[in-house]
Amino acid sequence: MKTTVMRVERFNAAHRLYRKDWTDEKNQQIFGLCANPNYHGHNYKLTVKVTGETDAETGYVIDLGWLSSVVNKEVLEKFDHQNLNLDTKEFSNLNPTAENIARVIYDLLRIHLDKKLELQILLAETDRNIVQYPA
Ligand code: NI
């Protein structure tokens, strides 16, 4: 039987949702307040879920202290207190929706994890808007 362990982290970042190839009117229509030209911030809550067999020797699925250090280096140091559109290479040409942020975070972390472990990212942009990747 497998077990899922989770590490919760938080970061604050600014963004704007828009497509350069759309008019301002269409961006406003599709993305609403998140298309405001002067950006706005969110307090993101990131839950990193790792699923696997519990190691017989350590009793761990994964060392959560180690996982936290990887999340800090790969995610928080890149995105915390940044403007995602202007300050990060990951979103210089990618709309920073919660869906896209979750997928980028997955890719940044996946390469560090043993292939036997499953990874899932939960990203809450507000306490009501939450995405999960992969579904
Ligand atoms: Ni927003």
XYZ file of C-alpha atoms in Angstrom, residues 43-109:
67
model
C -0.803 34.806 -1.556
C -0.276 31.385 -3.068
C -0.549 28.249 -0.990
C 1.418 25.395 -2.507
C 0.865 21.803 -1.421
C 3.408 19.338 -2.765
C 2.048 15.773 -2.585
C 4.386 12.816 -2.894
C 3.044 9.261 -3.076
C 5.045 6.077 -2.736
C 5.952 3.085 -0.628
C 7.110 3.742 2.925
C 10.790 2.826 3.215
C 11.222 -0.078 5.652
C 14.371 1.368 7.230
C 13.455 5.042 7.642
C 9.689 4.756 7.866
C 9.526 7.643 5.376
C 8.000 7.968 1.922
C 10.355 10.914 1.443
C 12.287 13.119 3.848
C 10.035 16.182 4.100
C 12.943 18.336 5.286
C 14.825 17.506 2.101
C 11.679 18.071 0.018
C 11.212 21.454 1.680
C 14.760 22.468 0.793
C 14.178 21.501 -2.849
C 10.881 23.451 -2.953
C 12.642 26.451 -1.433
C 15.449 26.386 -3.972
C 13.380 25.552 -7.066
C 10.151 27.424 -6.385
C 10.300 29.961 -3.546
C 13.675 31.452 -4.451
C 12.430 31.897 -8.021
C 8.883 33.137 -7.458
C 8.426 34.516 -3.925
C 7.982 38.307 -3.917
C 8.451 38.448 -7.685
C 6.367 39.744 -10.527
C 5.850 36.478 -12.392
C 5.400 38.174 -15.781
C 8.366 40.524 -15.498
C 10.840 38.836 -13.171
C 10.804 35.140 -14.086
C 11.954 33.394 -17.225
C 9.314 30.686 -16.711
C 6.454 33.166 -17.302
C 8.046 35.680 -19.634
C 6.104 34.005 -22.462
C 3.576 31.916 -20.542
C 0.376 33.288 -19.041
C 0.785 32.862 -15.249
C -2.567 31.249 -14.536
C -2.746 28.940 -11.538
C -2.942 26.037 -14.010
C 0.308 27.054 -15.698
C 2.066 27.859 -12.411
C 1.168 24.408 -11.049
C 2.517 22.712 -14.184
C 5.759 24.728 -14.095
C 6.236 23.853 -10.410
C 5.619 20.184 -11.185
C 8.329 20.240 -13.864
C 10.787 22.058 -11.576
C 10.334 19.460 -8.813
